[in-house]
Amino acid sequence: MMTAGYAGLLTLLAAILIALLTLYLTRLSQPRLDAKETSPTVYRIRSRYFVVLLVLLALSLVLTLPHAPYVSTRTATPELAVDVTGRMWSWDLEAARPNDHLARSARGELVLPAGRPVVFNVTGADVNHGFGLYDESGHVVAQTQAMPGYINHLYHTFKRPGIYRILCLEYCGLGHHVMSAAIEVR
Ligand SMILES: [Cu+2]
């Protein structure tokens, strides 16, 4: 909670800073110069800067893209499949393949094993919902949209056992805040 508060304060301060800077720069600016009057040196510097920037951006893309979480989760072939349907205002979870023999806990929650890749086939029955999977400390571990008429495949491997909460991440009407479910990971 504290972290969210700090993040909000930081965003506000940054927004004020940007607004002040914009105001300052607007005051500094002068009437537009004719293209001919602008020094050719400026154009030369600008085109070189563009090339340097292009190379830097391409380099950072090549270096960081392999670390995107989407790739690493997709490489694990799912061993279990769960059908997820979001509706106003509840979640339905069931084994997509009966042969997976997924158990239910005493509270009726779906039981999934830790360390085995799972694919969630997520859809919406009425309006758009957001399928958000939270660990016990309240951090989102995976999420995708639950859209009517479309199935999103969310790949996830639970690292630790525990009770994972499912909350709706997209406002979907009066009962949005009660739209929750849980998965027990053993
Ligand atoms: Cu919702």
mmCIF file of N, CA, C and O and ligand atoms in Angstrom, residues 129 168 170-172 176 179, ligand 1:
data_model
loop_
_atom_site.group_PDB
_atom_site.id
_atom_site.type_symbol
_atom_site.label_atom_id
_atom_site.label_comp_id
_atom_site.label_asym_id
_atom_site.label_seq_id
_atom_site.Cartn_x
_atom_site.Cartn_y
_atom_site.Cartn_z
ATOM 1 N N HIS A 129 -13.737 -8.646 -19.235
ATOM 2 C CA HIS A 129 -13.229 -8.706 -17.876
ATOM 3 C C HIS A 129 -11.712 -8.832 -17.953
ATOM 4 O O HIS A 129 -11.164 -9.076 -19.030
ATOM 5 N N CYS A 168 -10.852 -9.485 -10.897
ATOM 6 C CA CYS A 168 -11.142 -8.874 -12.188
ATOM 7 C C CYS A 168 -10.340 -7.573 -12.313
ATOM 8 O O CYS A 168 -10.346 -6.740 -11.420
ATOM 9 N N GLU A 170 -10.660 -5.443 -14.896
ATOM 10 C CA GLU A 170 -11.299 -4.440 -15.740
ATOM 11 C C GLU A 170 -12.693 -4.155 -15.209
ATOM 12 O O GLU A 170 -13.488 -5.080 -15.017
ATOM 13 N N TYR A 171 -12.983 -2.881 -14.983
ATOM 14 C CA TYR A 171 -14.276 -2.531 -14.412
ATOM 15 C C TYR A 171 -15.407 -3.039 -15.302
ATOM 16 O O TYR A 171 -15.441 -2.747 -16.507
ATOM 17 N N CYS A 172 -16.319 -3.816 -14.702
ATOM 18 C CA CYS A 172 -17.340 -4.485 -15.505
ATOM 19 C C CYS A 172 -18.729 -4.323 -14.909
ATOM 20 O O CYS A 172 -19.598 -5.152 -15.115
ATOM 21 N N HIS A 176 -18.282 -5.568 -9.854
ATOM 22 C CA HIS A 176 -16.883 -5.779 -10.248
ATOM 23 C C HIS A 176 -15.984 -6.154 -9.065
ATOM 24 O O HIS A 176 -15.168 -7.070 -9.145
ATOM 25 N N MET A 179 -15.994 -9.761 -7.800
ATOM 26 C CA MET A 179 -15.677 -10.774 -8.797
ATOM 27 C C MET A 179 -14.329 -11.407 -8.502
ATOM 28 O O MET A 179 -13.287 -10.982 -9.014
HETATM 29 CU CU CU B 1 -14.679 -6.667 -13.587
#
